[in-house]
Amino acid sequence: KMNSKICFCTFFIVGKIYLAVIGQSVFGLEVYKELRKEGHTIVGVFTIPDKDGKADPLGAEAEKDGVNVFKFPRWRLKGKGIPEVVQVYKATGAELNVMPFCSQFIPMEVIDHPAHGSIIYHPSLLPRHRGASAINWTLIHGDKKGGFTVFWADDGLDTGPILLQRECDVEPDDTVNTIYKRFLFPEGVKGTVDAVRLIAAGNAPKIVQPEEGATYEGIQKKDNAKIDWNQSAQALHNWIRGNDKVPGAWAEVDGQKVTFYGSSLLDSGATAIGQPLEIPGASQPGLVTKAGLMLFGNDGKTLLVKNLQFKDGKMIAAARYFSSGSSASVELTEEEKAFGVWKSILTNVDAIEDSTDFFKSGAASMDVVRLVEEVKLRASGCQLQNEDVYMNTTFQDFIQMCVRKLRGEDDEEELVVDYVEKNINNMTIRMPHQLFINGEFVDAEGGKTYKTINPTDGTAICDVSLAQASDVDRAVAAAKEAFEEGEWGKINPRDRGRLLYKLADLMEEHQEELATIESMDSGAVYTLALKTHVGMSIQTFRYFAGWCDKIQGCTIPINQARPNRNLTFTKKEPIGVCAIVIPWNYPLMMLAWKTAACLAAGNTVVLKPAQVTPLTAVKFAELAARAGFPKGVINILPGSGALVGQRLSDHPDVRKLGFTGSTEIGKHIMKSCAVSNVKKVSLELGGKSPLIIFSDCDMDKAVRMGMSAVFFNKGENCIAAGRLFVEENIHDQYVKRVVEEVKKMKIGDPLDRSTDHGPQNHKAHLDKLVEYCQTGVREGATLVCGGKQVSRPGFFFEPTIFTDVQDHMFIAIEESFGPVMILSKFKSGDVDEVLRRANATEYGLASGVFTRDISKALYVSEKLNAGTVFVNTYNKTDVAAPFGGFKQSGFGKDLGKTC
């Protein structure tokens, strides 16, 4: 479920320089660290004075390294350098000044003093957006391209010659924060270090800035960030996102100043249900919806704002504007009351009370990062974001928010589920019935639905949303964003594993409900559903949760390693968006087998359950949301294979597709995946698994396990023994024994604990089984028992036994996928002949052999052409053992380390 990448690296040495680093912030810190790694000597770090007793990160790191640190409050007075400051600087002997995000005015005699001069980082493509608010104006103006410039410093006017520039696309919903984190910060650090490398090598250009295209709009301040509502939705969106976080775009709402954060443009013609909010000057009232605050431009188009902040610093989700003060307090345990890390950060506060405000007590944005990281260390189950601190600024609000997250209550409040409730199996089950896309249960396009049928009595269970092609596109887009931009791609593997463990725990808490839904929707006997359908699903998620932090690459010895100092290593990387199409025989277990491995590897998932058995998949989606999986990581789309499955096969943003189903459909999917974008494919397809029973077997076990091999899960089992070859000298005895056992089987309600055999999954499959058996009779096979629909409501079919089955017959060649035992004799002692007959099929999923002769067992196991061979047992799959087929039973593996 991962890509394997080979990286070839060459390490080389460039000239080294004595550097002075003049600047501040985490950006300055990262530049400083990278320059030291390059081997340059830092002769001095010049940063800003401590604030509230706290050193700037750049200065703090340099002090730990023993580098000389200077914290001048200013460098010049009345436009001229302060002599004693300039003298201290010159004494360091710097050959180059590197100024990453330097906010102080540096005199020209310092800038020009080093042999190599001075370079400075600026977050725009100069000459456009000169000045301190360059990122803001890039967004406010709606620029399609952004980037940064490293230029030769001038007198603080951003007009010096250009040394290096790098650009990036500005995404439609980029904010100051996202474009900074995605590109300007990481690439800016690399670019600044590359600039120093060019200077050290003597290759650094000096390109004079043109005046054409130059702009300078000035610093964005709170006073001039007020929103002018007489603009298009695009312009409003640009203004809000361009002022995001600092200084914050604001407007008067209900007589108070409200700041807007987290803007995104909505599709043209988007509509929503919500509560109107009057906004003075706006072309029409805003709309408080469950997704946020919808705003309207003067062109009638819309945008959505996620968060609002009030004058006192309190931030709320915009969706909660009308209910922000109504949430009840959580009653804390004594242990939870002791949880808190504020004291180590707010060192200037004597006592922290419930009403203590984080920011009013002197905390800054860097303290938010520190607080979030410390909480994660102390409480690994608390998935905290910087935004959570801004939205819970008082100690009481913050601690209660953390406790809600730890208890799993926070997500439960957010998740809106429209349940279908039924009192059944001595419990009340609550079933979601909508699509699950980007963390929300939503209706399909056009409100399309279909009825899922209870095979026990043929009645409708409920209406289920029927996904359309546009729903597939939305789900894939959500999965792609979650993978490329979201939290899922950033959390470390161990935290990913914790989420999988938490999901498994929730599934275990709801196992009786899941088993009841599975039994009702698929016809599985409840006790089997509880043990296998649900039980193995839970085991699968726990197994793969343990693999999350153990996926490793390796280093590879190569001939060119010396003397050129080349290093070659492999890196295991997630693939991206994985599409999963699962069958109806084990709805939850097939979901688990494929989904758990994808998630453990760091991929995101769009899953289509079988149209006839969607209910445990959408219930699973609810549990995943409550476990805390980020939005977009898991998406569930009930719908038809011809539409949803085909669109997933064709979709260019899907990077792998896993399918379990018929060989015919598998071939079609493989072709579509190849034509679309050569996406990876794993296929588990049809089977006709042979089971060979030799006369030296343990007869009791061979009868018991042979029954299980055929009739387990009503025969709706991909590895079911499709044909039994019984040595002729025990054949009649074996047939007599299995007929006796079949007659003991109780056919009935799958929720009845004494039932052995429930209904077939759906009407079309029942009809196929009837026709299958009629074909066997017409061809001359002996129908010993069964072969008919049971005379009762629902889709019940009698357990069936055929003997005298010849190799050319339809039932000897084709899979029934039902409770039909196909028995053929083979000559005593003729091992190679029965192996030839067993392998005379295009399928190769599973097989089995019963014998007390260990040599014979090993020989037969080696010669059988199948992905799994059972010896003196059957159906013993385990999550640690890889599973997959040979020939037209498909390729690729589920489960195990190598999946």
mmCIF file with all atom_site columns, C-alpha atoms in Angstrom, residues 100-243:
data_model
loop_
_atom_site.group_PDB
_atom_site.id
_atom_site.type_symbol
_atom_site.label_atom_id
_atom_site.label_alt_id
_atom_site.label_comp_id
_atom_site.label_asym_id
_atom_site.label_entity_id
_atom_site.label_seq_id
_atom_site.pdbx_PDB_ins_code
_atom_site.Cartn_x
_atom_site.Cartn_y
_atom_site.Cartn_z
_atom_site.occupancy
_atom_site.B_iso_or_equiv
_atom_site.pdbx_formal_charge
_atom_site.auth_seq_id
_atom_site.auth_comp_id
_atom_site.auth_asym_id
_atom_site.auth_atom_id
_atom_site.pdbx_PDB_model_num
ATOM 1   C CA . PRO A 1 100 ? 16.336  36.321 7.398   1.00 0.00 ? 100 PRO A CA 1
ATOM 2   C CA . PHE A 1 101 ? 13.161  38.274 8.262   1.00 0.00 ? 101 PHE A CA 1
ATOM 3   C CA . CYS A 1 102 ? 15.107  41.111 9.800   1.00 0.00 ? 102 CYS A CA 1
ATOM 4   C CA . SER A 1 103 ? 12.654  43.682 11.208  1.00 0.00 ? 103 SER A CA 1
ATOM 5   C CA . GLN A 1 104 ? 15.212  46.244 12.419  1.00 0.00 ? 104 GLN A CA 1
ATOM 6   C CA . PHE A 1 105 ? 16.683  49.114 10.381  1.00 0.00 ? 105 PHE A CA 1
ATOM 7   C CA . ILE A 1 106 ? 20.343  48.307 9.804   1.00 0.00 ? 106 ILE A CA 1
ATOM 8   C CA . PRO A 1 107 ? 22.713  51.191 8.935   1.00 0.00 ? 107 PRO A CA 1
ATOM 9   C CA . MET A 1 108 ? 24.377  51.086 5.529   1.00 0.00 ? 108 MET A CA 1
ATOM 10  C CA . GLU A 1 109 ? 27.845  51.072 7.076   1.00 0.00 ? 109 GLU A CA 1
ATOM 11  C CA . VAL A 1 110 ? 26.968  47.646 8.567   1.00 0.00 ? 110 VAL A CA 1
ATOM 12  C CA . ILE A 1 111 ? 25.294  46.423 5.382   1.00 0.00 ? 111 ILE A CA 1
ATOM 13  C CA . ASP A 1 112 ? 28.271  47.380 3.220   1.00 0.00 ? 112 ASP A CA 1
ATOM 14  C CA . HIS A 1 113 ? 31.023  46.429 5.697   1.00 0.00 ? 113 HIS A CA 1
ATOM 15  C CA . PRO A 1 114 ? 31.540  42.676 4.979   1.00 0.00 ? 114 PRO A CA 1
ATOM 16  C CA . ALA A 1 115 ? 33.649  41.583 2.038   1.00 0.00 ? 115 ALA A CA 1
ATOM 17  C CA . HIS A 1 116 ? 30.626  39.849 0.495   1.00 0.00 ? 116 HIS A CA 1
ATOM 18  C CA . GLY A 1 117 ? 28.057  42.437 1.567   1.00 0.00 ? 117 GLY A CA 1
ATOM 19  C CA . SER A 1 118 ? 24.605  41.566 2.949   1.00 0.00 ? 118 SER A CA 1
ATOM 20  C CA . ILE A 1 119 ? 21.657  39.521 1.727   1.00 0.00 ? 119 ILE A CA 1
ATOM 21  C CA . ILE A 1 120 ? 18.078  39.583 2.964   1.00 0.00 ? 120 ILE A CA 1
ATOM 22  C CA . TYR A 1 121 ? 15.029  37.347 2.496   1.00 0.00 ? 121 TYR A CA 1
ATOM 23  C CA . HIS A 1 122 ? 11.792  38.931 1.315   1.00 0.00 ? 122 HIS A CA 1
ATOM 24  C CA . PRO A 1 123 ? 8.461   37.035 0.911   1.00 0.00 ? 123 PRO A CA 1
ATOM 25  C CA . SER A 1 124 ? 7.431   38.317 -2.519  1.00 0.00 ? 124 SER A CA 1
ATOM 26  C CA . LEU A 1 125 ? 8.585   38.268 -6.110  1.00 0.00 ? 125 LEU A CA 1
ATOM 27  C CA . LEU A 1 126 ? 10.323  41.637 -6.097  1.00 0.00 ? 126 LEU A CA 1
ATOM 28  C CA . PRO A 1 127 ? 9.836   44.279 -7.337  1.00 0.00 ? 127 PRO A CA 1
ATOM 29  C CA . ARG A 1 128 ? 6.149   43.500 -6.731  1.00 0.00 ? 128 ARG A CA 1
ATOM 30  C CA . HIS A 1 129 ? 4.935   44.015 -3.138  1.00 0.00 ? 129 HIS A CA 1
ATOM 31  C CA . ARG A 1 130 ? 7.871   45.795 -1.583  1.00 0.00 ? 130 ARG A CA 1
ATOM 32  C CA . GLY A 1 131 ? 7.307   46.363 2.117   1.00 0.00 ? 131 GLY A CA 1
ATOM 33  C CA . ALA A 1 132 ? 6.571   44.451 5.301   1.00 0.00 ? 132 ALA A CA 1
ATOM 34  C CA . SER A 1 133 ? 3.112   43.115 4.370   1.00 0.00 ? 133 SER A CA 1
ATOM 35  C CA . ALA A 1 134 ? 4.140   41.448 1.125   1.00 0.00 ? 134 ALA A CA 1
ATOM 36  C CA . ILE A 1 135 ? 2.352   38.123 1.773   1.00 0.00 ? 135 ILE A CA 1
ATOM 37  C CA . ASN A 1 136 ? -0.873  39.931 2.675   1.00 0.00 ? 136 ASN A CA 1
ATOM 38  C CA . TRP A 1 137 ? -0.847  41.953 -0.519  1.00 0.00 ? 137 TRP A CA 1
ATOM 39  C CA . THR A 1 138 ? -0.040  38.934 -2.682  1.00 0.00 ? 138 THR A CA 1
ATOM 40  C CA . LEU A 1 139 ? -3.349  37.463 -1.536  1.00 0.00 ? 139 LEU A CA 1
ATOM 41  C CA . ILE A 1 140 ? -5.352  40.686 -1.370  1.00 0.00 ? 140 ILE A CA 1
ATOM 42  C CA . HIS A 1 141 ? -4.495  41.459 -4.987  1.00 0.00 ? 141 HIS A CA 1
ATOM 43  C CA . GLY A 1 142 ? -5.419  37.941 -6.038  1.00 0.00 ? 142 GLY A CA 1
ATOM 44  C CA . ASP A 1 143 ? -1.990  37.196 -7.545  1.00 0.00 ? 143 ASP A CA 1
ATOM 45  C CA . LYS A 1 144 ? -1.832  33.817 -9.258  1.00 0.00 ? 144 LYS A CA 1
ATOM 46  C CA . LYS A 1 145 ? 1.877   33.487 -8.488  1.00 0.00 ? 145 LYS A CA 1
ATOM 47  C CA . GLY A 1 146 ? 3.660   34.092 -5.201  1.00 0.00 ? 146 GLY A CA 1
ATOM 48  C CA . GLY A 1 147 ? 7.143   33.390 -3.957  1.00 0.00 ? 147 GLY A CA 1
ATOM 49  C CA . PHE A 1 148 ? 10.194  34.934 -2.359  1.00 0.00 ? 148 PHE A CA 1
ATOM 50  C CA . THR A 1 149 ? 13.305  36.875 -3.244  1.00 0.00 ? 149 THR A CA 1
ATOM 51  C CA . VAL A 1 150 ? 16.774  36.847 -1.732  1.00 0.00 ? 150 VAL A CA 1
ATOM 52  C CA . PHE A 1 151 ? 18.279  40.234 -2.619  1.00 0.00 ? 151 PHE A CA 1
ATOM 53  C CA . TRP A 1 152 ? 21.369  42.261 -1.864  1.00 0.00 ? 152 TRP A CA 1
ATOM 54  C CA . ALA A 1 153 ? 20.368  44.507 1.022   1.00 0.00 ? 153 ALA A CA 1
ATOM 55  C CA . ASP A 1 154 ? 19.896  48.226 0.486   1.00 0.00 ? 154 ASP A CA 1
ATOM 56  C CA . ASP A 1 155 ? 18.820  50.936 2.898   1.00 0.00 ? 155 ASP A CA 1
ATOM 57  C CA . GLY A 1 156 ? 15.667  49.101 4.021   1.00 0.00 ? 156 GLY A CA 1
ATOM 58  C CA . LEU A 1 157 ? 13.661  49.869 0.863   1.00 0.00 ? 157 LEU A CA 1
ATOM 59  C CA . ASP A 1 158 ? 13.603  46.363 -0.697  1.00 0.00 ? 158 ASP A CA 1
ATOM 60  C CA . THR A 1 159 ? 15.071  47.807 -3.887  1.00 0.00 ? 159 THR A CA 1
ATOM 61  C CA . GLY A 1 160 ? 18.514  46.151 -3.904  1.00 0.00 ? 160 GLY A CA 1
ATOM 62  C CA . PRO A 1 161 ? 19.712  43.830 -6.702  1.00 0.00 ? 161 PRO A CA 1
ATOM 63  C CA . ILE A 1 162 ? 18.124  40.380 -6.893  1.00 0.00 ? 162 ILE A CA 1
ATOM 64  C CA . LEU A 1 163 ? 20.274  37.330 -6.135  1.00 0.00 ? 163 LEU A CA 1
ATOM 65  C CA . LEU A 1 164 ? 17.690  34.526 -6.227  1.00 0.00 ? 164 LEU A CA 1
ATOM 66  C CA . GLN A 1 165 ? 13.925  34.121 -6.716  1.00 0.00 ? 165 GLN A CA 1
ATOM 67  C CA . ARG A 1 166 ? 11.573  31.161 -6.453  1.00 0.00 ? 166 ARG A CA 1
ATOM 68  C CA . GLU A 1 167 ? 7.874   31.137 -7.208  1.00 0.00 ? 167 GLU A CA 1
ATOM 69  C CA . CYS A 1 168 ? 4.823   29.014 -6.440  1.00 0.00 ? 168 CYS A CA 1
ATOM 70  C CA . ASP A 1 169 ? 1.185   28.875 -7.476  1.00 0.00 ? 169 ASP A CA 1
ATOM 71  C CA . VAL A 1 170 ? -1.225  30.700 -5.168  1.00 0.00 ? 170 VAL A CA 1
ATOM 72  C CA . GLU A 1 171 ? -4.102  28.320 -4.465  1.00 0.00 ? 171 GLU A CA 1
ATOM 73  C CA . PRO A 1 172 ? -7.691  29.664 -4.509  1.00 0.00 ? 172 PRO A CA 1
ATOM 74  C CA . ASP A 1 173 ? -8.132  29.295 -0.734  1.00 0.00 ? 173 ASP A CA 1
ATOM 75  C CA . ASP A 1 174 ? -4.569  30.024 0.377   1.00 0.00 ? 174 ASP A CA 1
ATOM 76  C CA . THR A 1 175 ? -4.186  32.180 3.478   1.00 0.00 ? 175 THR A CA 1
ATOM 77  C CA . VAL A 1 176 ? -1.119  33.943 4.831   1.00 0.00 ? 176 VAL A CA 1
ATOM 78  C CA . ASN A 1 177 ? -0.616  30.912 7.041   1.00 0.00 ? 177 ASN A CA 1
ATOM 79  C CA . THR A 1 178 ? -1.021  28.201 4.392   1.00 0.00 ? 178 THR A CA 1
ATOM 80  C CA . ILE A 1 179 ? 1.194   29.762 1.728   1.00 0.00 ? 179 ILE A CA 1
ATOM 81  C CA . TYR A 1 180 ? 3.820   30.550 4.363   1.00 0.00 ? 180 TYR A CA 1
ATOM 82  C CA . LYS A 1 181 ? 3.819   27.008 5.785   1.00 0.00 ? 181 LYS A CA 1
ATOM 83  C CA . ARG A 1 182 ? 3.582   25.280 2.400   1.00 0.00 ? 182 ARG A CA 1
ATOM 84  C CA . PHE A 1 183 ? 6.178   27.258 0.464   1.00 0.00 ? 183 PHE A CA 1
ATOM 85  C CA . LEU A 1 184 ? 7.527   30.528 1.792   1.00 0.00 ? 184 LEU A CA 1
ATOM 86  C CA . PHE A 1 185 ? 8.908   29.026 5.007   1.00 0.00 ? 185 PHE A CA 1
ATOM 87  C CA . PRO A 1 186 ? 10.412  25.674 3.923   1.00 0.00 ? 186 PRO A CA 1
ATOM 88  C CA . GLU A 1 187 ? 11.538  26.785 0.477   1.00 0.00 ? 187 GLU A CA 1
ATOM 89  C CA . GLY A 1 188 ? 12.593  30.190 1.831   1.00 0.00 ? 188 GLY A CA 1
ATOM 90  C CA . VAL A 1 189 ? 14.979  28.547 4.288   1.00 0.00 ? 189 VAL A CA 1
ATOM 91  C CA . LYS A 1 190 ? 16.437  26.420 1.488   1.00 0.00 ? 190 LYS A CA 1
ATOM 92  C CA . GLY A 1 191 ? 16.622  29.418 -0.829  1.00 0.00 ? 191 GLY A CA 1
ATOM 93  C CA . THR A 1 192 ? 18.487  31.565 1.692   1.00 0.00 ? 192 THR A CA 1
ATOM 94  C CA . VAL A 1 193 ? 21.012  28.787 2.276   1.00 0.00 ? 193 VAL A CA 1
ATOM 95  C CA . ASP A 1 194 ? 21.349  28.272 -1.499  1.00 0.00 ? 194 ASP A CA 1
ATOM 96  C CA . ALA A 1 195 ? 22.056  31.987 -1.867  1.00 0.00 ? 195 ALA A CA 1
ATOM 97  C CA . VAL A 1 196 ? 24.913  31.721 0.633   1.00 0.00 ? 196 VAL A CA 1
ATOM 98  C CA . ARG A 1 197 ? 26.201  28.689 -1.264  1.00 0.00 ? 197 ARG A CA 1
ATOM 99  C CA . LEU A 1 198 ? 26.229  30.719 -4.518  1.00 0.00 ? 198 LEU A CA 1
ATOM 100 C CA . ILE A 1 199 ? 28.142  33.517 -2.816  1.00 0.00 ? 199 ILE A CA 1
ATOM 101 C CA . ALA A 1 200 ? 30.658  31.053 -1.365  1.00 0.00 ? 200 ALA A CA 1
ATOM 102 C CA . ALA A 1 201 ? 31.188  29.567 -4.828  1.00 0.00 ? 201 ALA A CA 1
ATOM 103 C CA . GLY A 1 202 ? 31.570  33.021 -6.399  1.00 0.00 ? 202 GLY A CA 1
ATOM 104 C CA . ASN A 1 203 ? 28.521  32.523 -8.625  1.00 0.00 ? 203 ASN A CA 1
ATOM 105 C CA . ALA A 1 204 ? 25.990  34.873 -7.028  1.00 0.00 ? 204 ALA A CA 1
ATOM 106 C CA . PRO A 1 205 ? 24.288  37.232 -9.539  1.00 0.00 ? 205 PRO A CA 1
ATOM 107 C CA . LYS A 1 206 ? 23.268  40.848 -8.913  1.00 0.00 ? 206 LYS A CA 1
ATOM 108 C CA . ILE A 1 207 ? 20.243  41.610 -11.063 1.00 0.00 ? 207 ILE A CA 1
ATOM 109 C CA . VAL A 1 208 ? 19.037  45.201 -10.861 1.00 0.00 ? 208 VAL A CA 1
ATOM 110 C CA . GLN A 1 209 ? 15.353  45.406 -9.935  1.00 0.00 ? 209 GLN A CA 1
ATOM 111 C CA . PRO A 1 210 ? 13.200  46.937 -12.673 1.00 0.00 ? 210 PRO A CA 1
ATOM 112 C CA . GLU A 1 211 ? 10.830  49.735 -11.760 1.00 0.00 ? 211 GLU A CA 1
ATOM 113 C CA . GLU A 1 212 ? 8.187   48.361 -14.090 1.00 0.00 ? 212 GLU A CA 1
ATOM 114 C CA . GLY A 1 213 ? 5.704   46.340 -12.061 1.00 0.00 ? 213 GLY A CA 1
ATOM 115 C CA . ALA A 1 214 ? 6.993   47.629 -8.721  1.00 0.00 ? 214 ALA A CA 1
ATOM 116 C CA . THR A 1 215 ? 4.369   48.092 -5.982  1.00 0.00 ? 215 THR A CA 1
ATOM 117 C CA . TYR A 1 216 ? 4.412   49.248 -2.389  1.00 0.00 ? 216 TYR A CA 1
ATOM 118 C CA . GLU A 1 217 ? 1.125   49.222 -0.477  1.00 0.00 ? 217 GLU A CA 1
ATOM 119 C CA . GLY A 1 218 ? 2.351   49.739 3.074   1.00 0.00 ? 218 GLY A CA 1
ATOM 120 C CA . ILE A 1 219 ? 1.910   47.743 6.287   1.00 0.00 ? 219 ILE A CA 1
ATOM 121 C CA . GLN A 1 220 ? -1.461  46.178 6.961   1.00 0.00 ? 220 GLN A CA 1
ATOM 122 C CA . LYS A 1 221 ? -2.798  47.310 10.327  1.00 0.00 ? 221 LYS A CA 1
ATOM 123 C CA . LYS A 1 222 ? -6.002  46.532 12.185  1.00 0.00 ? 222 LYS A CA 1
ATOM 124 C CA . ASP A 1 223 ? -7.451  49.981 11.599  1.00 0.00 ? 223 ASP A CA 1
ATOM 125 C CA . ASN A 1 224 ? -7.284  49.713 7.812   1.00 0.00 ? 224 ASN A CA 1
ATOM 126 C CA . ALA A 1 225 ? -8.340  46.033 7.658   1.00 0.00 ? 225 ALA A CA 1
ATOM 127 C CA . LYS A 1 226 ? -12.066 46.836 7.861   1.00 0.00 ? 226 LYS A CA 1
ATOM 128 C CA . ILE A 1 227 ? -14.105 44.994 5.220   1.00 0.00 ? 227 ILE A CA 1
ATOM 129 C CA . ASP A 1 228 ? -15.706 46.981 2.398   1.00 0.00 ? 228 ASP A CA 1
ATOM 130 C CA . TRP A 1 229 ? -18.774 44.896 1.587   1.00 0.00 ? 229 TRP A CA 1
ATOM 131 C CA . ASN A 1 230 ? -19.418 46.590 -1.767  1.00 0.00 ? 230 ASN A CA 1
ATOM 132 C CA . GLN A 1 231 ? -17.194 44.131 -3.624  1.00 0.00 ? 231 GLN A CA 1
ATOM 133 C CA . SER A 1 232 ? -17.448 40.833 -5.441  1.00 0.00 ? 232 SER A CA 1
ATOM 134 C CA . ALA A 1 233 ? -17.251 37.562 -3.492  1.00 0.00 ? 233 ALA A CA 1
ATOM 135 C CA . GLN A 1 234 ? -13.762 36.991 -4.927  1.00 0.00 ? 234 GLN A CA 1
ATOM 136 C CA . ALA A 1 235 ? -12.539 40.393 -3.695  1.00 0.00 ? 235 ALA A CA 1
ATOM 137 C CA . LEU A 1 236 ? -14.091 39.824 -0.234  1.00 0.00 ? 236 LEU A CA 1
ATOM 138 C CA . HIS A 1 237 ? -12.442 36.413 -0.063  1.00 0.00 ? 237 HIS A CA 1
ATOM 139 C CA . ASN A 1 238 ? -9.078  37.891 -1.062  1.00 0.00 ? 238 ASN A CA 1
ATOM 140 C CA . TRP A 1 239 ? -9.379  40.628 1.560   1.00 0.00 ? 239 TRP A CA 1
ATOM 141 C CA . ILE A 1 240 ? -10.263 38.221 4.368   1.00 0.00 ? 240 ILE A CA 1
ATOM 142 C CA . ARG A 1 241 ? -7.632  35.625 3.511   1.00 0.00 ? 241 ARG A CA 1
ATOM 143 C CA . GLY A 1 242 ? -5.035  38.324 2.850   1.00 0.00 ? 242 GLY A CA 1
ATOM 144 C CA . ASN A 1 243 ? -5.542  39.653 6.375   1.00 0.00 ? 243 ASN A CA 1
#
